Coordinates of C-alpha atoms in Angstrom, one line a residue:
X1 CA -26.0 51.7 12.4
X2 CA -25.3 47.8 11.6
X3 CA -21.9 46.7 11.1
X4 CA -20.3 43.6 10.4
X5 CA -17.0 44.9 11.7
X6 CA -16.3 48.1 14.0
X7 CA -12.5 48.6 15.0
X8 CA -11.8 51.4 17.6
X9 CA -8.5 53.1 17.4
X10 CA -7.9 55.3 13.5
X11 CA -4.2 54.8 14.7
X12 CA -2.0 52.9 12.5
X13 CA -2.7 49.8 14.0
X14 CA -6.8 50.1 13.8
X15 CA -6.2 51.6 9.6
X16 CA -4.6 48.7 8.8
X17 CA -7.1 46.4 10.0
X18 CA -9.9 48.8 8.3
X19 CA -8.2 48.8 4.8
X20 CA -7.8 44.6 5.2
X21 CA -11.3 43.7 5.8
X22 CA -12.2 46.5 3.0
X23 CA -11.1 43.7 0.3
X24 CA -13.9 41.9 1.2
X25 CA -17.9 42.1 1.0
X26 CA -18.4 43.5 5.0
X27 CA -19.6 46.2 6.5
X28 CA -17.0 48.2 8.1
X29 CA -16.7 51.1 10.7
X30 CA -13.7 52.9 11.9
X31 CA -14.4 55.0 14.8
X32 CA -12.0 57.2 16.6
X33 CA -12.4 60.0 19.4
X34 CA -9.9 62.4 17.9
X35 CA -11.1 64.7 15.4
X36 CA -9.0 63.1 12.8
X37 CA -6.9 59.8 12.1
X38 CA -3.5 59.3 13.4
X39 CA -4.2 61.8 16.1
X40 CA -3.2 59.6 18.7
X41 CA -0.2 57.1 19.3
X42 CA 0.7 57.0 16.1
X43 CA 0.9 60.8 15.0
X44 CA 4.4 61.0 17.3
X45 CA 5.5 57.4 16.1
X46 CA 9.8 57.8 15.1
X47 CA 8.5 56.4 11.4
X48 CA 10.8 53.8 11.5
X49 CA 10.4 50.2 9.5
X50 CA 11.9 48.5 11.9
X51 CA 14.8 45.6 10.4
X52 CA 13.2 42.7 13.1
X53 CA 16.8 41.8 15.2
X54 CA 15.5 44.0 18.2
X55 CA 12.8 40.9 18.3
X56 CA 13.2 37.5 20.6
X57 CA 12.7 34.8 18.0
X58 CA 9.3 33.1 18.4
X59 CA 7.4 35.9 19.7
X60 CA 4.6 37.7 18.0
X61 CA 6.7 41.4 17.7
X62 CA 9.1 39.0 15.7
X63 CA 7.2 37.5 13.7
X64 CA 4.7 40.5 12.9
X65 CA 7.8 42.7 12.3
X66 CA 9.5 40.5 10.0
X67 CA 6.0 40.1 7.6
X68 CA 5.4 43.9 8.3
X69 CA 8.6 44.7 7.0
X70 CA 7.8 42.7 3.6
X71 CA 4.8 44.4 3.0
X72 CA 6.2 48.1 2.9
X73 CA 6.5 47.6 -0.2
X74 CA 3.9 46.8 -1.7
X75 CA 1.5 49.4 0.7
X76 CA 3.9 52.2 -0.2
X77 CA 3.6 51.1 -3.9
X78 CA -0.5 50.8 -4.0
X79 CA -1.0 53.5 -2.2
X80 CA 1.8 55.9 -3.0
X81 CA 3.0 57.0 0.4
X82 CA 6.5 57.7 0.7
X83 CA 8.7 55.1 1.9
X84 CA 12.8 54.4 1.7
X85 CA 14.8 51.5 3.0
X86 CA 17.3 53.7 4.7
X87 CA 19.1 51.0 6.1
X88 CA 19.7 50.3 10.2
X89 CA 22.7 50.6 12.1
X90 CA 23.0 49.4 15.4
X91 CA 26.7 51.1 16.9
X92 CA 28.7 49.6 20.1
X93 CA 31.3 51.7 21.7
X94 CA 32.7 49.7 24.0
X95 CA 33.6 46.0 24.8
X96 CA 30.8 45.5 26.9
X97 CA 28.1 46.5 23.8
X98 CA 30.4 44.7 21.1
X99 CA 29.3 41.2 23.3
X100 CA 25.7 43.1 23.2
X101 CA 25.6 43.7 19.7
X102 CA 26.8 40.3 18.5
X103 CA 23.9 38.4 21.0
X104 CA 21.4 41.1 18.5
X105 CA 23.2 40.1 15.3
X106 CA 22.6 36.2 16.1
X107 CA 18.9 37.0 17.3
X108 CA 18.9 38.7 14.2
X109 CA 20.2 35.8 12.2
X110 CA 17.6 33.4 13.7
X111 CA 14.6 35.9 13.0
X112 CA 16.0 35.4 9.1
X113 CA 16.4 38.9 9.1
X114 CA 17.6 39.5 4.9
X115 CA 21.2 40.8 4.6
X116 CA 22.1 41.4 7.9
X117 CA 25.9 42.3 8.7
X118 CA 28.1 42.7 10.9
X119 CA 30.7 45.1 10.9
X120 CA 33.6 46.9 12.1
X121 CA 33.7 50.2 13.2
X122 CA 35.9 51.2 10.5
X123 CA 33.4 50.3 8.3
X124 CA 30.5 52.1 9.7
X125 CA 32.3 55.2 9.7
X126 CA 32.8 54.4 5.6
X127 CA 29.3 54.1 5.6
X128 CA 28.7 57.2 7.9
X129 CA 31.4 59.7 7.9
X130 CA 29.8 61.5 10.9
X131 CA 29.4 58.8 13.0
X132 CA 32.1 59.1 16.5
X133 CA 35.3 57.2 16.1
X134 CA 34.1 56.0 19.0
X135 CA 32.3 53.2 17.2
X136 CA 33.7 49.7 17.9
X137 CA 31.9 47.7 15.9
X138 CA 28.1 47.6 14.6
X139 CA 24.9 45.6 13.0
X140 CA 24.1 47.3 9.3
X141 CA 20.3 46.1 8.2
X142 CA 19.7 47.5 4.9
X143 CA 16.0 46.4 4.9
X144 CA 15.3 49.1 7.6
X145 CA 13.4 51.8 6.5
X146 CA 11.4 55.0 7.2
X147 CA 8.1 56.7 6.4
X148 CA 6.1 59.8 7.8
X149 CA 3.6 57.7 10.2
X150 CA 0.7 59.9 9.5
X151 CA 0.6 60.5 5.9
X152 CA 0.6 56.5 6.0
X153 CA -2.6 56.6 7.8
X154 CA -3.7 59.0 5.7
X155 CA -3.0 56.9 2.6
X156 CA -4.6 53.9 4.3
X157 CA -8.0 55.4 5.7
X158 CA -8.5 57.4 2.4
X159 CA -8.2 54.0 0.3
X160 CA -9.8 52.0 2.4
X161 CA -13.2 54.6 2.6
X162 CA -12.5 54.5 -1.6
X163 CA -13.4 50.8 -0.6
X164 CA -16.5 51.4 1.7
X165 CA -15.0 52.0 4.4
X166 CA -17.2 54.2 7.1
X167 CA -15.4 56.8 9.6
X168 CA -16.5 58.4 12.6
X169 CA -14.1 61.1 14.0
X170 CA -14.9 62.6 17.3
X171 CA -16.6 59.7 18.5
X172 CA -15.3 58.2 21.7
X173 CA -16.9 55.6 22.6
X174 CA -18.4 55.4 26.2
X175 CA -20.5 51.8 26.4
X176 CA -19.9 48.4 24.7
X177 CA -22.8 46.0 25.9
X178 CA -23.7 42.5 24.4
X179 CA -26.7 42.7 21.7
X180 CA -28.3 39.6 19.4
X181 CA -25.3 37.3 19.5
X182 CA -23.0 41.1 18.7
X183 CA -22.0 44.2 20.7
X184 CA -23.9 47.7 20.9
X185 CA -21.3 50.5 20.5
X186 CA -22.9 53.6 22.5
X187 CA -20.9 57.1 21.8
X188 CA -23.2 60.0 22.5
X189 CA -26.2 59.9 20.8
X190 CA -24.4 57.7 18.1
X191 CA -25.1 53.9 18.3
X192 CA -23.5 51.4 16.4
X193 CA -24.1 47.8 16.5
X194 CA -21.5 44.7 15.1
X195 CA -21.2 41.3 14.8
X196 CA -17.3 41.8 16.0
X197 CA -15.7 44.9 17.6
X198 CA -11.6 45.1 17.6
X199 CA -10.4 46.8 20.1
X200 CA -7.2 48.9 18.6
X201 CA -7.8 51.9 21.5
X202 CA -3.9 52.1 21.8
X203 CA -3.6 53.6 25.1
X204 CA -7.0 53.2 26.2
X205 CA -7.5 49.9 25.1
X206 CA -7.5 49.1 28.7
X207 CA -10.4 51.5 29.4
X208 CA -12.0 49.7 26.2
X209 CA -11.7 46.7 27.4
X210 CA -13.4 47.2 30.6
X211 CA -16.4 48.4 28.9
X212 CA -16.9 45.2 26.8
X213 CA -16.3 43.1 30.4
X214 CA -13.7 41.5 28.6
X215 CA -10.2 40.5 30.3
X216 CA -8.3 42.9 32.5
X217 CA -5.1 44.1 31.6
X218 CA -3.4 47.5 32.6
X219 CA -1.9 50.0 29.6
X220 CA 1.2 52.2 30.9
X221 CA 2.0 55.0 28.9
X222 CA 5.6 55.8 28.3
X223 CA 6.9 59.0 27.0
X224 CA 8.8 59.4 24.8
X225 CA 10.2 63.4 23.9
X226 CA 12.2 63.9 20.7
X227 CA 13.2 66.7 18.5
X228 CA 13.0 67.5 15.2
X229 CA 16.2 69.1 13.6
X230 CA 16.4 71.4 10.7
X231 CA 16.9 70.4 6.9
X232 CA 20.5 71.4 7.1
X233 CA 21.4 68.6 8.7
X234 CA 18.9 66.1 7.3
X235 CA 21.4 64.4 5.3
X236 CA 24.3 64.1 8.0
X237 CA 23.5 60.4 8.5
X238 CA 22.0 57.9 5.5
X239 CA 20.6 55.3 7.7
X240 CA 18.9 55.2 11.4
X241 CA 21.8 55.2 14.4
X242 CA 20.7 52.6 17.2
X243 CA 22.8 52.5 20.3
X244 CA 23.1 49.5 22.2
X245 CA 19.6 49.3 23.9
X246 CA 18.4 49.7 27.1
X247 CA 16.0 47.1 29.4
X248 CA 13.0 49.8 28.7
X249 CA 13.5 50.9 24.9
X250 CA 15.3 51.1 21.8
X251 CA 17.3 53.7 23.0
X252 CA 18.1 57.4 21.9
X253 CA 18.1 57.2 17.8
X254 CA 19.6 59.6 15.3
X255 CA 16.4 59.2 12.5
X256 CA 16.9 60.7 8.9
X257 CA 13.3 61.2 7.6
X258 CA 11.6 60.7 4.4
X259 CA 11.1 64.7 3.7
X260 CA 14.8 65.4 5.0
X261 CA 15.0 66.6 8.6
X262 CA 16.1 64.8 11.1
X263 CA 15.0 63.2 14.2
X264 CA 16.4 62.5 17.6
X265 CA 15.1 60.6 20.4
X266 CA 12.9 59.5 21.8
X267 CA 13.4 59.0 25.6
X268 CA 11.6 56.4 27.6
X269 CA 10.0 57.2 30.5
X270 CA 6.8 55.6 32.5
X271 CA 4.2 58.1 33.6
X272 CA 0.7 57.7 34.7
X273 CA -1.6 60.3 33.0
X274 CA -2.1 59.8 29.6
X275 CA -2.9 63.0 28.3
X276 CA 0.9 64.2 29.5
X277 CA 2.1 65.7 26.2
X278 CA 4.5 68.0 27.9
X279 CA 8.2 68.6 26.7
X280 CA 11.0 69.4 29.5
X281 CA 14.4 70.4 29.1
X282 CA 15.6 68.1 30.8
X283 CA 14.6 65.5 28.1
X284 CA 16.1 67.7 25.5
X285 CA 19.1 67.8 27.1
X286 CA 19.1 63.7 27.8
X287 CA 19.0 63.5 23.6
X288 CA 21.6 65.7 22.6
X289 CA 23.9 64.4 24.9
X290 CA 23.5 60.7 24.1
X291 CA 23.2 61.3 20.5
X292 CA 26.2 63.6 20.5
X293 CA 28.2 60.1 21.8
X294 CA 27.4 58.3 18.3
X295 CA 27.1 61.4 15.7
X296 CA 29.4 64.5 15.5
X297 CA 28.0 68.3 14.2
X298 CA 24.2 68.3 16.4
X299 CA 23.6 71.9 17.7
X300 CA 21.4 73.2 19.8
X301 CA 20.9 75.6 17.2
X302 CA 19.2 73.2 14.6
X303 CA 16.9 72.1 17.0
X304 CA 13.3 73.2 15.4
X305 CA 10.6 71.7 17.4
X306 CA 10.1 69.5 20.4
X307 CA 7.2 67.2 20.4
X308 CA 6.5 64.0 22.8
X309 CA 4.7 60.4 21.8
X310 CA 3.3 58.0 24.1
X311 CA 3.9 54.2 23.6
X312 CA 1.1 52.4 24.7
X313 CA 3.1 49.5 26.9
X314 CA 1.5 46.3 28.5
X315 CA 2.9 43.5 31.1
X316 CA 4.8 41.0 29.2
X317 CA 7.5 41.5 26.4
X318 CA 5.0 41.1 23.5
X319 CA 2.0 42.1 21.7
X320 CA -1.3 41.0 23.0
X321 CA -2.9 39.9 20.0
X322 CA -6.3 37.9 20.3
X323 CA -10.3 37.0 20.6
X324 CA -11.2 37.8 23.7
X325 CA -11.9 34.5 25.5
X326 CA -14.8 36.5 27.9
X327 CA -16.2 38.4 25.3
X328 CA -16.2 36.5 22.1
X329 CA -17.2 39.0 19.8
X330 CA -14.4 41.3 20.8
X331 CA -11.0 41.1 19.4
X332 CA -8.0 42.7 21.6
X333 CA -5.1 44.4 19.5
X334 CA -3.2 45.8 22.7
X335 CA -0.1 46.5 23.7
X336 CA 1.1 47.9 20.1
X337 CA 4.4 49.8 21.0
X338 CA 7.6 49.3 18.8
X339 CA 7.8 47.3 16.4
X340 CA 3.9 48.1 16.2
X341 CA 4.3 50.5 12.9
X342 CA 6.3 47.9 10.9
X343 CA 3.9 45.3 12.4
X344 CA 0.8 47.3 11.2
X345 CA 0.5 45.4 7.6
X346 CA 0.9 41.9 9.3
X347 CA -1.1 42.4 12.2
X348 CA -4.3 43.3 9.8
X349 CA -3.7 39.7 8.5
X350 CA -3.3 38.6 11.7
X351 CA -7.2 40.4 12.9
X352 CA -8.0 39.2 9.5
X353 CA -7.5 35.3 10.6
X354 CA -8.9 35.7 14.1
X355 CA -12.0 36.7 12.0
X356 CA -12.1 34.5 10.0
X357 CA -11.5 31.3 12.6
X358 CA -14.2 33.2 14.1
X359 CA -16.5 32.5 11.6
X360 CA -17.3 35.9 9.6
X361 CA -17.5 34.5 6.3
X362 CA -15.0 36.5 4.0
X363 CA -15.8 37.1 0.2
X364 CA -13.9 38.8 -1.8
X365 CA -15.0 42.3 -3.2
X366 CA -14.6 42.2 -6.9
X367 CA -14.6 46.0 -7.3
X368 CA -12.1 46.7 -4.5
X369 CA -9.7 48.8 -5.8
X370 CA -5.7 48.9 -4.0
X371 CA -4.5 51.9 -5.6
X372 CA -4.7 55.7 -4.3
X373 CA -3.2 58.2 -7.1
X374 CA -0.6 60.1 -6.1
X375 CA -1.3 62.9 -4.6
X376 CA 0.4 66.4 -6.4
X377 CA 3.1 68.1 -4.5
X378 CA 4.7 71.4 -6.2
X379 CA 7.9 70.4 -3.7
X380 CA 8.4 67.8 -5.8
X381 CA 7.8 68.8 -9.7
X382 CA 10.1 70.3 -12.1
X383 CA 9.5 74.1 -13.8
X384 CA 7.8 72.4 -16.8
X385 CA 5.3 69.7 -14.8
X386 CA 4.6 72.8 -12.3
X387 CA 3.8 75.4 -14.9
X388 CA 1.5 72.6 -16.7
X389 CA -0.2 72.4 -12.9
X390 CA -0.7 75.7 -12.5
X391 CA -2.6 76.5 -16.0
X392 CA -4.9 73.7 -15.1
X393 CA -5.1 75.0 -11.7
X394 CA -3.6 78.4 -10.6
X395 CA -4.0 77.7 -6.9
X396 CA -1.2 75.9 -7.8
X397 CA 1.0 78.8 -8.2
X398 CA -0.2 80.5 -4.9
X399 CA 2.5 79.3 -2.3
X400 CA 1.4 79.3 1.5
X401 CA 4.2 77.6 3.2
X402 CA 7.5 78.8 1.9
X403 CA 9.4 76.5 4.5
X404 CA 7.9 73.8 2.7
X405 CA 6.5 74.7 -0.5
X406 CA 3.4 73.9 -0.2
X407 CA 0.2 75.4 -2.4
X408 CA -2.6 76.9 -1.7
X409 CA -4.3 74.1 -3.9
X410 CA -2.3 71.2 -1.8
X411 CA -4.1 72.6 1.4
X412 CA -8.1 73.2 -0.4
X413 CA -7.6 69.2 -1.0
X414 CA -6.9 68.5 2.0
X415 CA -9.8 69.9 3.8
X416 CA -12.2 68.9 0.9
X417 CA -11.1 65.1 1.9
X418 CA -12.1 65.7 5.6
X419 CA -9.1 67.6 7.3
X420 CA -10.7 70.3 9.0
X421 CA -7.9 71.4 12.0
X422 CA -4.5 73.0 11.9
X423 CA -2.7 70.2 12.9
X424 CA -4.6 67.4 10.3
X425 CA -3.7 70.3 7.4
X426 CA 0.2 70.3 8.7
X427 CA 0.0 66.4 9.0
X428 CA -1.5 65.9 5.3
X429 CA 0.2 68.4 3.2
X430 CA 3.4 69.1 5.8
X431 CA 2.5 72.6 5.9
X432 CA 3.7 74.4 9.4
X433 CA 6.7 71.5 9.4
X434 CA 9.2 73.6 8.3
X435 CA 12.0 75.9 9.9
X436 CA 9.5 78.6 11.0
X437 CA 6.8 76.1 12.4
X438 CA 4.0 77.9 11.1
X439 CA 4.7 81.5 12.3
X440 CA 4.2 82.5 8.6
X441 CA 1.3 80.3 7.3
X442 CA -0.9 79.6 9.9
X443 CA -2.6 82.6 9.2
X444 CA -3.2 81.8 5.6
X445 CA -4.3 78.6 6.4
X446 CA -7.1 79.5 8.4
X447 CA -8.4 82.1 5.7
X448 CA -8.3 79.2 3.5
X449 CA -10.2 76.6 5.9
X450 CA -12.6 79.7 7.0
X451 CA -13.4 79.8 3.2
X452 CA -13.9 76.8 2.5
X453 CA -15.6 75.6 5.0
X454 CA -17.6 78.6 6.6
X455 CA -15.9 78.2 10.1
X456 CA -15.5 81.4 11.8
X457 CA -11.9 81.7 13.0
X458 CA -12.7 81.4 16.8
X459 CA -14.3 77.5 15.8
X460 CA -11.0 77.1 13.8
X461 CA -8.7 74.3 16.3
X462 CA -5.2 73.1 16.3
X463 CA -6.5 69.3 16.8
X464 CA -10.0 69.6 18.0
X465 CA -11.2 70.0 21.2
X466 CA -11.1 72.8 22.9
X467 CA -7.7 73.6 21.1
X468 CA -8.9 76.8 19.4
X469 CA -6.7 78.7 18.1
X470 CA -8.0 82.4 18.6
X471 CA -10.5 84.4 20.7
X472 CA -12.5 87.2 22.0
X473 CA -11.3 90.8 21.0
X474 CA -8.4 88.8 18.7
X475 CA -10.9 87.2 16.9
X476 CA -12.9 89.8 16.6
X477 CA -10.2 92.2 15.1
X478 CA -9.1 89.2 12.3
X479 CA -12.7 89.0 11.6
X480 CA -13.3 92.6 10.7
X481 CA -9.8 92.7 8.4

């Protein structure tokens, strides 16, 4: 298969680039090893739309963040994902983080940051009435925002193949070797050949680029465990509480969230195996107790999940955006930990550019279309719209997740555009996400994808893989019912 363009990595970052280079008259593959977009960095990303005074002025994450941020707009506009400017605050508790927070304020104020204030802590607790009195003073960005990471990427790869875009799920790629003035992409028995190959592996970009003999670098993995609280205390902050960071990360963050539950975390610490999704208690107990220093009324008892991301971290302070000056063909996207979401938009203008200086010759597609419709959620229609839906469409009317109010139509959708596990259905209609975690629907669900797509249940998996979900005499029993 001939390609003008093959980007590796159906994270954020590598959907970006895809849906960029889909405005214009290329061919262009996306291939990714996980059996469905997002599945990797990005589908434990904190969702936040990062302000851009964390950045040093000059550097790539500040000057990627501060276009990213511009462009939330207009993505969550054309492609009708949700997004809200929330607003950031940044909170200092004592003398040593006011001097901390004013240095951020002034970074802030060189990375012409819109609307940035400073403030007292008297004020932030106007603006937050659950914030500590603690708080000494604070940095309020009202251009921060948040978003659900993967429904994002969902929004983008779904455009973007509307556009010509070509996927490959469960591919991982396991050769790159030079080929007529290109690169020969070898995964299994699938081969894919390019003129350029961006390399947008996330955490094995390293590995990636190794196999192109392109420059050595090393990619760290850093976990990251946070916690998902429930809807009962979704609206007990407005905006995203920063502390002070730390030398290693943004710090422990109280995250309101776009469907209304609330975040908190993540932690921050370096590991070596990149597979190591496991939660501890210890971590749990490291978030309550530093959030618990800059918000009042977190329980243990609203805690309803526990999940863990892994930021993809490089030597250096920065991104490590660039053609690969050993392999020429090869573009490196690297490195893409925070501010990496809010980057996303500006670093696919960025890959766009390279190309470009590269030579790929870039015509504009005069039937690309921007837009994705909005997709129908009961959740959020009044009695009239919904009993309209459901005489068009009774599945409609058939609720599956109670937590979340999802349909039984919402989740036939989703596997008829490609979602086939547990965990892609949960990530595209937010079934499973609520209080219960999927104790009630999961069941359902799998009658519906066993339906619809002639699975039996033992082949049915939480996220590909080997993740299957049931097996011997179980499955055999659910079968027979």
């Amino acid at each position: 298969m001939e390609y003008d363009v093959i980007i590796i990595g159906a994270g954020i970052t590598g959907s970006s680039i895809a849906r960029q280079l889909c405005r214009y008259q290329l061919r262009v593959a996306l291939l990714e090893k996980e059996a469905d977009v997002s599945f990797g960095v990005s589908k434990s990303n904190s969702g936040i739309v990062h302000a851009g005074f964390h950045e040093k002025p000059g550097s790539l994450k500040g000057k990627l963040c501060a276009r990213g941020n511009l462009l939330y707009e207009q993505y969550s506009q054309e492609l009708n994902f949700p997004f809200r400017r929330s607003g950031i605050l940044m909170v200092a508790m004592n003398d040593e983080q006011v001097q901390q927070i004013e240095a951020f304020y002034f970074q802030g104020v060189k990375n012409h940051v819109p609307y940035l204030q400073l403030i007292s802590g008297e004020r932030a607790l106007e603006m937050e009435p659950n914030l500590t009195p603690d708080i000494r003073e604070a940095i309020y960005a009202p251009t921060g925002g948040i978003v659900e990471p993967y429904e994002m990427i969902f929004a983008i790869v779904e455009n973007a193949q509307k556009n010509g875009l070509e996927l490959f799920t469960n591919t991982p790629v396991e050769a790159i070797e030079p080929v007529g003035g290109g690169l020969r992409v070898l995964s299994g028995s699938k081969e894919f050949t390019a003129r350029f190959v961006v390399n947008a592996a996330g955490l094995y970009a390293d590995m990636i680029s190794q196999l192109a003999g392109a420059e050595e670098f090393t990619i760290t993995p850093r976990k990251g465990e946070e916690l998902l609280l429930d809807k009962r205390v979704g609206s007990i902050v407005k905006s995203v509480i920063f502390p002070v960071p730390t030398k290693t990360s943004k710090g422990i963050l109280v995250i309101p969230t776009v469907e209304g539950t609330l975040m908190i975390g993540p932690t921050a610490v370096e590991i070596d195996d990149k597979e190591d999704r496991a939660t501890t208690t210890a971590g749990m107990e490291q978030i309550l107790e530093q959030v618990r220093q800059m918000v009042a009324g977190i329980q243990l008892k609203d805690i309803i999940t526990q999940f863990v991301g892994l930021r993809p971290t490089i030597k250096g302070d920065d991104f490590y955006i660039a053609r690969s000056q050993k392999v020429p063909t090869l573009i490196q996207v690297a490195g893409i930990q925070s501010p990496g979401l809010t980057a996303a938009p500006a670093i696919a203008e960025m890959v766009k550019d390279l190309l470009l200086k590269a030579g790929v010759q870039l015509v504009e597609d005069p039937d690309y279309d921007p837009y994705r419709p909005r997709k129908k959620k009961i959740r959020q229609l009044d009695l009239t719209e919904l009993d309209a839906l459901i005489e068009e469409n009774p599945a409609y009317g058939s609720v599956v997740c109670r937590c979340e109010k999802v349909s039984e139509a919402e989740i036939v959708h989703a596997i008829r555009q490609g979602h086939t596990t547990i965990d892609a259905i949960k990530f595209a209609t937010r079934t499973g996400m609520g209080r219960c975690q999927g104790g009630f629907c999961t069941y359902r669900v799998m009658e519906i994808l066993r339906r619809e797509t002639g699975m039996a249940f033992e082949q049915i998996t939480k996220r590909g893989g080997q993740s299957y979900l049931v097996q011997g005499a179980l499955s055999a029993n659910i079968q027979e019912e």
